[in-house]
Short mmCIF file of C-alpha atoms in Angstrom, two decimals:
data_model
loop_
_atom_site.label_atom_id
_atom_site.label_comp_id
_atom_site.label_asym_id
_atom_site.label_seq_id
_atom_site.Cartn_x
_atom_site.Cartn_y
_atom_site.Cartn_z
CA MET B 1 0.00 0.00 0.00
CA THR B 2 2.88 2.32 0.54
CA THR B 3 3.87 1.75 -3.03
CA THR B 4 0.82 3.49 -4.55
CA THR B 5 1.70 6.83 -6.05
CA LEU B 6 0.03 9.90 -4.64
CA GLY B 7 -1.81 11.44 -7.63
CA THR B 8 -1.21 15.16 -7.74
CA ALA B 9 0.07 15.70 -4.29
CA ALA B 10 2.51 18.47 -3.76
CA PRO B 11 6.04 17.35 -4.46
CA VAL B 12 7.18 15.68 -1.30
CA ALA B 13 10.79 15.88 -0.35
CA VAL B 14 11.47 12.21 -0.78
CA ALA B 15 14.78 11.09 0.51
CA ALA B 16 15.88 9.88 -2.87
CA PRO B 17 18.61 7.26 -2.60
CA THR B 18 21.65 9.34 -3.27
CA PRO B 19 23.99 7.56 -5.65
CA ARG B 20 26.74 6.11 -3.54
CA ARG B 21 29.77 8.19 -4.27
CA ARG B 22 33.06 6.43 -4.29
CA ARG B 23 35.22 7.25 -1.37
CA ARG B 24 38.21 9.37 -1.98
CA GLY B 25 41.27 7.16 -2.25
CA LEU B 26 44.03 7.94 0.22
CA ALA B 27 46.80 6.23 -1.73
CA PRO B 28 48.91 8.64 -3.80
CA GLY B 29 47.50 7.12 -6.99
CA LYS B 30 49.14 6.11 -10.21
CA ARG B 31 52.80 6.93 -10.89
CA LEU B 32 53.50 9.77 -13.28
CA PRO B 33 55.43 8.76 -16.38
CA ALA B 34 59.20 9.14 -15.97
CA ALA B 35 58.54 10.31 -12.44
CA ARG B 36 62.11 10.06 -11.25
CA LEU B 37 63.37 12.36 -14.01
CA ALA B 38 60.73 15.06 -13.67
CA GLY B 39 62.29 16.89 -10.71
CA PRO B 40 65.88 17.01 -12.06
CA LEU B 41 64.56 18.14 -15.48
CA LEU B 42 62.57 20.97 -13.92
CA LEU B 43 65.68 22.07 -12.04
CA LEU B 44 67.66 22.06 -15.30
CA VAL B 45 65.02 24.17 -17.04
CA LEU B 46 65.04 26.72 -14.21
CA TRP B 47 68.84 26.84 -14.30
CA ALA B 48 68.87 27.38 -18.07
CA ALA B 49 66.13 30.03 -17.90
CA ALA B 50 67.87 31.96 -15.13
CA SER B 51 71.19 31.84 -16.99
CA ALA B 52 69.58 32.97 -20.24
CA ALA B 53 67.88 35.86 -18.42
CA GLY B 54 71.24 36.89 -17.02
CA ARG B 55 70.11 36.42 -13.42
CA LEU B 56 73.04 34.18 -12.46
CA ASP B 57 76.62 35.30 -12.04
CA PRO B 58 78.43 33.26 -14.72
CA GLY B 59 81.54 33.20 -12.54
CA ALA B 60 79.68 31.43 -9.73
CA ILE B 61 77.16 29.37 -11.67
CA PRO B 62 77.90 29.15 -15.38
CA ALA B 63 75.09 28.42 -17.81
CA PRO B 64 74.27 24.77 -18.60
CA TRP B 65 75.58 25.11 -22.12
CA THR B 66 78.89 26.51 -20.82
CA VAL B 67 79.22 23.48 -18.56
CA LEU B 68 78.39 21.16 -21.47
CA GLY B 69 80.92 22.94 -23.69
CA THR B 70 83.61 22.64 -21.02
CA GLY B 71 82.75 18.97 -20.58
CA ALA B 72 83.10 18.37 -24.31
CA ARG B 73 86.39 20.26 -24.43
CA LEU B 74 87.85 18.34 -21.48
CA TRP B 75 86.65 15.09 -23.02
CA THR B 76 88.24 15.72 -26.43
CA ASP B 77 91.57 16.89 -25.04
CA GLY B 78 91.77 13.59 -23.16
CA THR B 79 91.99 14.81 -19.56
CA LEU B 80 88.38 13.99 -18.64
CA PRO B 81 88.36 10.32 -19.87
CA THR B 82 91.56 9.68 -17.86
CA ASP B 83 90.12 11.24 -14.72
CA VAL B 84 86.78 9.43 -15.07
CA LEU B 85 88.51 6.10 -15.60
CA THR B 86 90.77 6.60 -12.59
CA SER B 87 87.79 7.42 -10.38
CA LEU B 88 85.70 4.54 -11.70
CA GLU B 89 88.53 2.12 -11.13
CA ARG B 90 88.98 3.23 -7.52
CA ALA B 91 85.27 3.00 -6.79
CA ALA B 92 84.97 -0.38 -8.49
CA TYR B 93 87.90 -1.95 -6.65
CA GLY B 94 86.84 -0.53 -3.30
CA PHE B 95 83.25 -1.59 -3.87
CA ALA B 96 84.17 -5.12 -4.94
CA ILE B 97 86.40 -5.66 -1.93
CA GLY B 98 83.85 -4.10 0.44
CA LEU B 99 81.02 -6.18 -1.00
CA THR B 100 82.97 -9.42 -0.68
CA ALA B 101 84.12 -8.64 2.85
CA GLY B 102 80.63 -7.57 3.94
CA VAL B 103 78.96 -10.73 2.61
CA VAL B 104 81.63 -13.14 3.83
CA LEU B 105 81.74 -11.62 7.32
CA ALA B 106 77.94 -11.50 7.56
CA LEU B 107 77.67 -15.17 6.57
CA ALA B 108 80.40 -16.20 8.99
CA SER B 109 78.85 -14.26 11.82
CA GLY B 110 75.23 -15.06 10.98
CA LEU B 111 75.67 -18.79 10.55
CA SER B 112 77.90 -19.71 13.46
CA ARG B 113 77.95 -18.64 17.10
CA THR B 114 81.76 -18.62 17.15
CA GLY B 115 81.78 -16.38 14.11
CA GLU B 116 79.26 -14.06 15.72
CA ALA B 117 81.29 -13.84 18.91
CA LEU B 118 84.45 -12.98 16.99
CA ILE B 119 83.10 -10.79 14.21
CA ASP B 120 79.99 -8.93 15.25
CA GLY B 121 81.47 -6.93 18.11
CA THR B 122 84.53 -6.05 16.04
CA VAL B 123 82.42 -4.73 13.17
CA GLN B 124 80.25 -2.74 15.58
CA LEU B 125 83.42 -1.19 16.98
CA ASN B 126 84.64 -0.41 13.48
CA ARG B 127 81.30 1.17 12.71
CA ALA B 128 81.55 3.47 15.69
CA ILE B 129 84.80 4.98 14.35
CA PRO B 130 84.09 7.55 11.64
CA VAL B 131 85.73 5.98 8.62
CA LEU B 132 87.03 9.27 7.26
CA GLY B 133 88.88 9.68 10.55
CA LEU B 134 90.98 6.70 9.53
CA ILE B 135 92.39 8.53 6.51
CA PRO B 136 95.53 9.94 8.22
CA LEU B 137 96.38 6.58 9.73
CA PHE B 138 95.85 4.76 6.45
CA ILE B 139 98.07 7.26 4.61
CA LEU B 140 100.82 6.55 7.13
CA TRP B 141 100.36 2.81 6.74
CA LEU B 142 99.70 2.48 3.03
CA GLY B 143 101.17 5.62 1.52
CA ILE B 144 99.24 8.24 -0.39
CA GLY B 145 98.82 6.03 -3.48
CA GLU B 146 95.85 4.03 -4.65
CA THR B 147 95.90 1.38 -1.94
CA PHE B 148 94.73 3.55 0.94
CA LYS B 149 91.91 5.05 -1.17
CA ILE B 150 90.63 1.62 -2.13
CA ALA B 151 90.91 0.49 1.48
CA ILE B 152 88.87 3.44 2.76
CA ILE B 153 86.17 2.91 0.12
CA ALA B 154 86.06 -0.78 0.94
CA ILE B 155 85.46 0.03 4.60
CA VAL B 156 82.73 2.52 3.78
CA VAL B 157 81.04 -0.15 1.62
CA TYR B 158 81.40 -3.24 3.77
CA ILE B 159 79.78 -1.81 6.92
CA PRO B 160 76.23 -1.26 5.67
CA ILE B 161 76.35 -4.51 3.68
CA TYR B 162 77.52 -6.43 6.72
CA LEU B 163 75.02 -4.84 9.09
CA ASN B 164 71.96 -5.36 6.92
CA THR B 165 72.88 -8.83 5.75
CA HIS B 166 73.73 -9.96 9.26
CA ALA B 167 70.48 -8.54 10.66
CA ALA B 168 68.53 -10.35 7.92
CA LEU B 169 70.40 -13.62 8.51
CA SER B 170 69.80 -13.62 12.25
CA GLY B 171 66.19 -12.51 11.73
CA ILE B 172 65.19 -15.65 9.80
CA ASP B 173 61.74 -16.67 11.00
CA HIS B 174 62.02 -19.45 13.58
CA ARG B 175 59.01 -21.16 12.02
CA PHE B 176 61.04 -21.71 8.85
CA VAL B 177 63.85 -23.27 10.85
CA GLU B 178 61.33 -25.70 12.30
CA LEU B 179 59.96 -26.42 8.83
CA ALA B 180 63.46 -27.21 7.57
CA GLU B 181 63.93 -29.67 10.44
CA VAL B 182 60.59 -31.36 9.72
CA GLN B 183 61.39 -31.62 6.01
CA GLY B 184 64.73 -33.19 6.86
CA LEU B 185 66.89 -30.56 5.17
CA SER B 186 70.64 -30.87 5.54
CA ARG B 187 72.59 -27.93 6.97
CA LEU B 188 73.74 -26.95 3.48
CA GLN B 189 70.24 -27.21 2.01
CA PHE B 190 68.91 -25.16 4.90
CA VAL B 191 71.42 -22.40 4.28
CA ARG B 192 70.93 -22.41 0.52
CA GLN B 193 67.19 -22.78 0.34
CA ILE B 194 66.00 -20.90 3.40
CA VAL B 195 68.65 -18.73 5.04
CA ILE B 196 70.12 -17.06 1.97
CA PRO B 197 66.90 -16.37 0.08
CA GLY B 198 65.38 -15.13 3.31
CA ALA B 199 68.28 -12.75 3.90
CA LEU B 200 68.37 -11.34 0.34
CA PRO B 201 65.98 -8.43 0.98
CA GLY B 202 68.22 -7.22 3.80
CA PHE B 203 71.32 -7.74 1.70
CA PHE B 204 69.90 -5.50 -1.03
CA VAL B 205 69.18 -2.72 1.45
CA GLY B 206 72.84 -2.93 2.46
CA LEU B 207 73.96 -3.09 -1.15
CA ARG B 208 72.19 0.13 -2.05
CA LEU B 209 73.67 1.91 0.96
CA GLY B 210 77.07 0.49 0.05
CA VAL B 211 76.90 1.71 -3.55
CA THR B 212 76.03 5.22 -2.41
CA GLY B 213 78.76 4.99 0.22
CA SER B 214 81.40 4.08 -2.34
CA TRP B 215 80.76 7.34 -4.26
CA LEU B 216 80.71 9.36 -1.08
CA GLY B 217 84.04 7.94 0.01
CA LEU B 218 85.45 8.56 -3.45
CA VAL B 219 84.48 12.22 -3.50
CA VAL B 220 86.03 12.91 -0.11
CA LEU B 221 89.25 11.02 -0.92
CA GLU B 222 89.73 12.59 -4.30
CA GLN B 223 89.15 16.10 -3.03
CA ILE B 224 91.62 15.91 -0.17
CA ASN B 225 94.27 13.40 -1.00
CA ALA B 226 94.50 12.82 -4.70
CA THR B 227 96.85 13.52 -7.58
CA SER B 228 94.44 12.32 -10.27
CA GLY B 229 90.76 11.60 -10.77
CA LEU B 230 87.60 13.61 -10.94
CA GLY B 231 87.96 15.10 -7.45
CA TYR B 232 91.53 16.17 -8.25
CA MET B 233 90.28 17.83 -11.42
CA MET B 234 87.70 19.76 -9.39
CA PHE B 235 90.26 20.69 -6.75
CA GLN B 236 92.53 22.13 -9.40
CA ALA B 237 89.61 23.99 -10.94
CA GLN B 238 88.89 25.57 -7.59
CA ASN B 239 92.43 27.03 -7.55
CA TYR B 240 91.92 28.58 -10.98
CA GLY B 241 88.34 29.71 -10.34
CA GLN B 242 86.86 27.44 -13.04
CA SER B 243 83.39 26.88 -11.68
CA ASP B 244 82.32 25.25 -14.97
CA VAL B 245 84.90 22.49 -14.51
CA ILE B 246 83.71 21.91 -10.94
CA LEU B 247 80.15 21.57 -12.20
CA VAL B 248 81.28 19.05 -14.84
CA GLY B 249 82.80 16.97 -12.06
CA LEU B 250 79.71 17.20 -9.89
CA LEU B 251 77.44 16.24 -12.79
CA ILE B 252 79.53 13.18 -13.54
CA TYR B 253 79.49 12.11 -9.88
CA GLY B 254 75.72 12.56 -9.91
CA VAL B 255 75.29 10.47 -13.03
CA PHE B 256 77.50 7.72 -11.57
CA GLY B 257 75.44 7.65 -8.40
CA LEU B 258 72.14 7.57 -10.22
CA VAL B 259 73.19 4.89 -12.69
CA SER B 260 74.68 2.58 -10.07
CA ASP B 261 71.67 2.93 -7.78
CA SER B 262 69.29 2.19 -10.66
CA ALA B 263 71.38 -0.84 -11.60
CA VAL B 264 71.11 -2.24 -8.07
CA ARG B 265 67.37 -1.58 -8.02
CA LEU B 266 66.96 -3.37 -11.32
CA ILE B 267 68.86 -6.42 -10.04
CA GLU B 268 66.85 -6.31 -6.83
CA ARG B 269 63.55 -6.31 -8.73
CA ARG B 270 64.70 -9.28 -10.78
CA VAL B 271 66.00 -11.32 -7.87
CA LEU B 272 63.19 -10.53 -5.47
CA SER B 273 60.44 -10.92 -8.03
CA TRP B 274 58.35 -12.87 -5.49
CA ARG B 275 57.92 -9.66 -3.53
CA ARG B 276 56.32 -7.78 -6.35
CA THR B 277 53.01 -9.44 -5.68
CA LEU B 278 53.14 -7.88 -2.23
CA SER B 279 53.77 -4.29 -3.23
CA ASN B 280 51.06 -4.36 -5.88
CA MET K 1 39.61 -47.94 27.39
CA ALA K 2 40.69 -51.27 26.03
CA PRO K 3 43.90 -51.15 24.02
CA HIS K 4 43.66 -52.08 20.36
CA THR K 5 44.71 -55.64 20.80
CA GLU K 6 43.36 -56.71 17.41
CA GLN K 7 46.21 -54.84 15.76
CA LEU K 8 48.83 -57.37 14.75
CA THR K 9 51.49 -55.00 13.51
CA ARG K 10 53.49 -53.15 16.11
CA PRO K 11 52.16 -49.63 16.79
CA ALA K 12 53.35 -46.78 14.59
CA VAL K 13 53.71 -44.53 17.62
CA ARG K 14 54.52 -45.81 21.08
CA LEU K 15 54.89 -43.55 24.09
CA ARG K 16 55.80 -44.80 27.52
CA GLY K 17 55.97 -42.45 30.48
CA LEU K 18 56.55 -39.43 28.28
CA THR K 19 57.29 -36.46 30.48
CA ARG K 20 58.06 -32.91 29.43
CA SER K 21 58.41 -29.80 31.51
CA PHE K 22 59.12 -26.14 30.93
CA ASP K 23 60.91 -24.22 33.66
CA GLY K 24 59.91 -26.78 36.25
CA ARG K 25 56.24 -26.75 35.20
CA THR K 26 55.24 -30.26 34.17
CA VAL K 27 53.28 -30.18 30.92
CA LEU K 28 53.30 -33.88 30.07
CA ASP K 29 53.18 -36.14 33.07
CA GLY K 30 54.00 -39.68 32.03
CA VAL K 31 51.88 -40.17 28.90
CA ASP K 32 51.41 -43.74 27.69
CA LEU K 33 50.00 -44.05 24.21
CA ASP K 34 50.00 -46.50 21.29
CA ILE K 35 48.83 -45.45 17.87
CA PRO K 36 48.42 -48.44 15.51
CA ALA K 37 49.60 -48.01 11.94
CA GLY K 38 46.96 -46.31 9.81
CA GLN K 39 44.78 -45.06 12.65
CA PHE K 40 43.24 -41.58 12.54
CA VAL K 41 43.56 -40.11 16.03
CA ALA K 42 42.47 -36.69 17.26
CA LEU K 43 43.92 -35.14 20.37
CA LEU K 44 41.74 -32.69 22.26
CA GLY K 45 42.58 -30.48 25.19
CA HIS K 46 42.33 -27.01 26.60
CA SER K 47 44.87 -24.51 25.45
CA GLY K 48 47.92 -25.08 27.57
CA SER K 49 47.00 -28.70 28.23
CA GLY K 50 50.16 -29.87 26.50
CA LYS K 51 48.67 -31.18 23.25
CA SER K 52 51.07 -29.21 21.09
CA THR K 53 53.94 -30.25 23.36
CA LEU K 54 52.98 -33.89 22.78
CA LEU K 55 52.82 -33.39 19.02
CA ARG K 56 56.16 -31.60 18.95
CA ALA K 57 57.72 -34.38 20.99
CA VAL K 58 56.51 -36.99 18.52
CA ALA K 59 57.74 -34.80 15.65
CA GLY K 60 61.15 -34.55 17.31
CA LEU K 61 60.93 -30.78 17.40
CA ASP K 62 61.45 -30.34 21.13
CA HIS K 63 65.17 -29.91 21.45
CA GLU K 64 66.18 -28.13 24.62
CA VAL K 65 62.99 -29.20 26.41
CA ALA K 66 63.53 -31.07 29.64
CA GLY K 67 61.89 -34.48 29.76
CA SER K 68 62.11 -38.23 29.92
CA GLY K 69 60.27 -41.28 28.70
CA GLU K 70 60.31 -43.66 25.81
CA LEU K 71 59.17 -42.61 22.37
CA THR K 72 59.01 -44.59 19.15
CA ALA K 73 57.86 -43.00 15.90
CA PRO K 74 58.10 -44.07 12.25
CA GLU K 75 60.88 -43.03 9.90
CA ARG K 76 58.76 -40.93 7.57
CA VAL K 77 56.89 -38.28 9.54
CA SER K 78 55.24 -35.21 8.05
CA VAL K 79 53.95 -32.22 9.94
CA VAL K 80 51.21 -29.77 8.99
CA PHE K 81 51.26 -26.60 11.07
CA GLN K 82 48.51 -24.17 11.87
CA ASP K 83 50.00 -21.69 9.42
CA SER K 84 50.77 -23.07 5.98
CA ARG K 85 54.43 -22.16 6.43
CA LEU K 86 55.12 -21.86 2.73
CA LEU K 87 58.38 -20.11 1.90
CA PRO K 88 57.36 -16.87 0.20
CA TRP K 89 60.37 -16.94 -2.13
CA ARG K 90 59.58 -20.33 -3.65
CA ARG K 91 56.80 -21.05 -6.04
CA VAL K 92 54.07 -23.43 -4.88
CA LEU K 93 55.54 -26.54 -6.56
CA ASP K 94 59.01 -25.76 -5.22
CA ASN K 95 57.53 -25.40 -1.76
CA VAL K 96 55.91 -28.81 -2.06
CA LEU K 97 59.27 -30.24 -3.15
CA LEU K 98 61.22 -28.66 -0.28
CA GLY K 99 63.95 -31.11 0.69
CA LEU K 100 63.38 -33.40 -2.30
CA ASP K 101 64.93 -33.32 -5.73
CA GLY K 102 64.91 -35.13 -9.03
CA LYS K 103 62.45 -35.64 -11.85
CA GLN K 104 60.63 -38.36 -9.98
CA ALA K 105 60.00 -36.05 -7.03
CA GLU K 106 58.75 -33.31 -9.33
CA ARG K 107 56.20 -35.64 -10.86
CA GLN K 108 55.04 -36.69 -7.41
CA GLY K 109 54.83 -33.04 -6.38
CA ARG K 110 52.57 -32.24 -9.30
CA GLU K 111 50.41 -35.25 -8.46
CA ALA K 112 50.16 -34.18 -4.83
CA LEU K 113 49.10 -30.69 -5.89
CA ALA K 114 46.49 -32.18 -8.20
CA GLU K 115 45.23 -34.32 -5.34
CA VAL K 116 44.59 -31.30 -3.14
CA GLY K 117 42.92 -29.49 -6.03
CA LEU K 118 45.75 -27.14 -6.86
CA ALA K 119 46.61 -28.41 -10.34
CA GLY K 120 47.57 -25.44 -12.49
CA ARG K 121 48.84 -23.39 -9.52
CA GLU K 122 52.33 -24.93 -9.55
CA ARG K 123 53.97 -21.69 -10.68
CA ALA K 124 52.04 -19.40 -8.33
CA TRP K 125 53.77 -17.54 -5.51
CA PRO K 126 52.51 -18.41 -2.00
CA ASN K 127 51.25 -14.91 -1.35
CA GLU K 128 48.95 -15.21 -4.33
CA LEU K 129 47.08 -18.06 -2.64
CA SER K 130 44.10 -17.76 -0.34
CA GLY K 131 44.34 -19.14 3.18
CA GLY K 132 42.61 -22.36 2.21
CA GLU K 133 44.74 -22.82 -0.89
CA ALA K 134 47.90 -22.24 1.10
CA GLN K 135 46.88 -24.89 3.61
CA ARG K 136 46.12 -27.29 0.73
CA ALA K 137 49.62 -26.67 -0.58
CA ALA K 138 50.97 -27.44 2.89
CA LEU K 139 48.99 -30.70 2.87
CA ALA K 140 50.48 -31.52 -0.53
CA ARG K 141 53.95 -30.84 0.85
CA SER K 142 53.35 -33.26 3.71
CA LEU K 143 51.84 -35.93 1.44
CA VAL K 144 54.48 -35.95 -1.21
CA ARG K 145 56.83 -37.79 1.14
CA GLU K 146 54.32 -40.63 1.59
CA PRO K 147 54.44 -40.30 5.40
CA GLU K 148 53.78 -43.23 7.68
CA LEU K 149 52.70 -40.70 10.30
CA LEU K 150 51.01 -37.37 9.65
CA LEU K 151 51.11 -34.90 12.52
CA ALA K 152 48.74 -31.95 12.25
CA ASP K 153 48.81 -29.11 14.77
CA GLU K 154 45.43 -27.36 14.54
CA PRO K 155 45.82 -27.27 10.78
CA PHE K 156 42.44 -25.69 10.13
CA GLY K 157 42.42 -23.31 13.09
CA ALA K 158 43.10 -20.23 10.99
CA LEU K 159 40.55 -21.00 8.26
CA ASP K 160 36.99 -19.71 7.91
CA ALA K 161 34.15 -22.12 8.72
CA LEU K 162 33.22 -22.97 5.14
CA THR K 163 36.78 -23.61 4.06
CA ARG K 164 37.30 -25.71 7.17
CA ILE K 165 34.45 -28.06 6.27
CA ARG K 166 35.84 -28.50 2.79
CA MET K 167 39.28 -29.20 4.24
CA HIS K 168 37.83 -31.84 6.56
CA THR K 169 36.45 -33.75 3.59
CA LEU K 170 39.75 -33.38 1.77
CA LEU K 171 41.85 -34.58 4.70
CA ARG K 172 39.62 -37.61 5.23
CA GLU K 173 39.80 -38.49 1.51
CA LEU K 174 43.55 -38.17 1.49
CA TRP K 175 43.78 -40.35 4.57
CA GLU K 176 41.61 -43.01 2.97
CA ARG K 177 43.85 -43.06 -0.10
CA HIS K 178 47.23 -43.02 1.63
CA ARG K 179 46.44 -44.52 5.02
CA PRO K 180 49.08 -42.89 7.18
CA SER K 181 48.62 -42.86 10.93
CA VAL K 182 47.29 -39.41 11.80
CA LEU K 183 47.64 -37.47 15.01
CA LEU K 184 45.45 -34.40 14.68
CA VAL K 185 45.73 -31.85 17.47
CA THR K 186 42.65 -29.66 17.72
CA HIS K 187 40.56 -27.74 20.21
CA ASP K 188 37.41 -28.26 18.15
CA VAL K 189 35.35 -31.17 19.55
CA ASP K 190 33.17 -31.39 16.43
CA GLU K 191 36.18 -31.48 14.15
CA ALA K 192 37.60 -34.35 16.20
CA ILE K 193 34.34 -36.32 16.12
CA VAL K 194 33.71 -35.85 12.41
CA LEU K 195 37.24 -36.77 11.34
CA ALA K 196 38.81 -39.21 13.75
CA ASP K 197 38.25 -42.85 14.61
CA ARG K 198 39.68 -42.36 18.05
CA VAL K 199 39.67 -39.21 20.17
CA LEU K 200 41.98 -38.58 23.09
CA VAL K 201 41.52 -35.89 25.69
CA LEU K 202 44.66 -34.58 27.30
CA ASP K 203 44.10 -33.42 30.86
CA HIS K 204 46.74 -32.28 33.34
CA GLY K 205 49.49 -33.85 31.30
CA ARG K 206 47.85 -37.26 30.97
CA ILE K 207 45.44 -38.93 28.62
CA GLY K 208 42.17 -38.33 30.48
CA LEU K 209 39.85 -40.04 28.02
CA ASP K 210 40.45 -42.44 25.14
CA LEU K 211 37.31 -42.76 23.05
CA THR K 212 36.82 -44.89 19.96
CA ILE K 213 34.26 -43.38 17.60
CA ASP K 214 32.56 -46.21 15.84
CA ARG K 215 30.47 -44.48 13.20
CA PRO K 216 30.71 -44.81 9.42
CA HIS K 217 32.21 -42.10 7.23
CA PRO K 218 31.45 -39.59 5.84
CA ARG K 219 30.00 -38.26 9.06
CA SER K 220 27.72 -35.30 9.36
CA TYR K 221 27.75 -32.74 12.13
CA ARG K 222 23.99 -33.31 12.37
CA ASP K 223 24.25 -37.07 13.02
CA PRO K 224 22.37 -37.42 16.34
CA ARG K 225 24.38 -40.52 17.28
CA LEU K 226 27.47 -38.33 17.44
CA GLY K 227 25.85 -36.22 20.14
CA GLU K 228 26.56 -38.87 22.74
CA TYR K 229 30.28 -38.80 21.92
CA ARG K 230 30.27 -35.02 21.99
CA GLU K 231 28.75 -35.02 25.47
CA ARG K 232 31.33 -37.42 26.83
CA LEU K 233 34.16 -35.43 25.32
CA LEU K 234 32.83 -32.12 26.59
CA ALA K 235 32.39 -33.61 30.06
CA ALA K 236 36.00 -34.83 29.96
CA LEU K 237 37.01 -31.30 28.98
CA GLY K 238 35.01 -29.94 31.90
CA VAL K 239 32.37 -28.22 29.78
CA THR K 240 28.66 -28.88 30.36
CA GLU K 241 26.21 -28.77 27.45
CA ASP K 242 24.13 -25.86 28.79
CA HIS K 243 27.15 -23.62 28.46
CA GLN K 244 26.97 -24.13 24.71
#
């Protein structure tokens, strides 16, 4: 009976079922295309515009095209390729040694109680000493050549790799240990099939910190104690007031950092593909 | 209760005076128990009654727990836990094959997955599975080793009611096909009655009641004849019907 329509009655304010509006999403939404490049590109545009408008002192901040021109000139006269190669070599050696040491020490300390007793405290002690504070001592020990630079970079790299890998190794879920016992896994199978894959996410966190650390160490070493390399080139440029050369050096450091970090991320995504289903 | 004297083979599981204690608190107080080969046994008890301790002792998972007693268990024992315990970094089939290798094992793994209704999901990652599917995969992992004894520690405790009923049917079917001895730890009286042929109640560290359930399978929760068993079990657990 309530369904009969009321002939010509005055329009009643019926509480019409309002269409259910979708709730506003709180997630940031879809990624913008080339999102990681947008910010740096905007900065570049602002820099170029300010230079073109004559708002920047060319002695302090030269225009982008001046920097590019200087880069091209240094490249063709052969000094830049030599410096870049020297720097890359240092970083690569230091990183390789640091990576190996970090992983080996983390495994030794994460998989055996004796190893933990011997290694973990020592690394923690090492971590507490600012690595750059070791530079004078290392110069005395190893001379001012390549060896001490590589040694410092290796130390900067191994610490975060060790710490994160060790934390991941000792944080393996106890339930998985029990599972391995029930399934009758041997010690080796347990390490290879459960411990190492389980520790990989932590290792990659350490790896990314280590890669960044290797460049950081390089910059400091080359600016204070070098006779060649990118930092040396910039140090010289400072003496002659060549801000464009300094900017060339900084840009190259930046590109190195960005490329190496992206490379690690790419490997991480490949290796940890099982995690992708989680973040989606 | 009369022991199963008709069984000619020696029991699959034999416990004599099994005692376990944690920090001086006795959890198992001299348990004697025989489980004949191929019997489906459910173990009931309050939380903290020691039922998981008993299961872990039989599974050999209680290192560093103080205790004494005699324990015999078969060579091939599989355990199903309350959580599926699938390794998130291995695909479903590789999880089923954990600890095995070879072509032969792989074929058996695929068969086991098909048996639990997961054919076609071999390449899935564990976190793509629903709770019920993950627990099926865990069942497949325990079956693929053709266990003589299957230990299950509240394996359906984390599942929703509908999934649980489906899993009961599946577990019973699998048992009928493979005939392992089963020790199912549960706190659910109905689950024990519907699934098991013998129900034990653990009370103060001892077997308080040993009840043989002599009804044909498949059993229904609504079978009135099961009500009598339920009452006896609830009484042994110290629960009276009017509390239900």
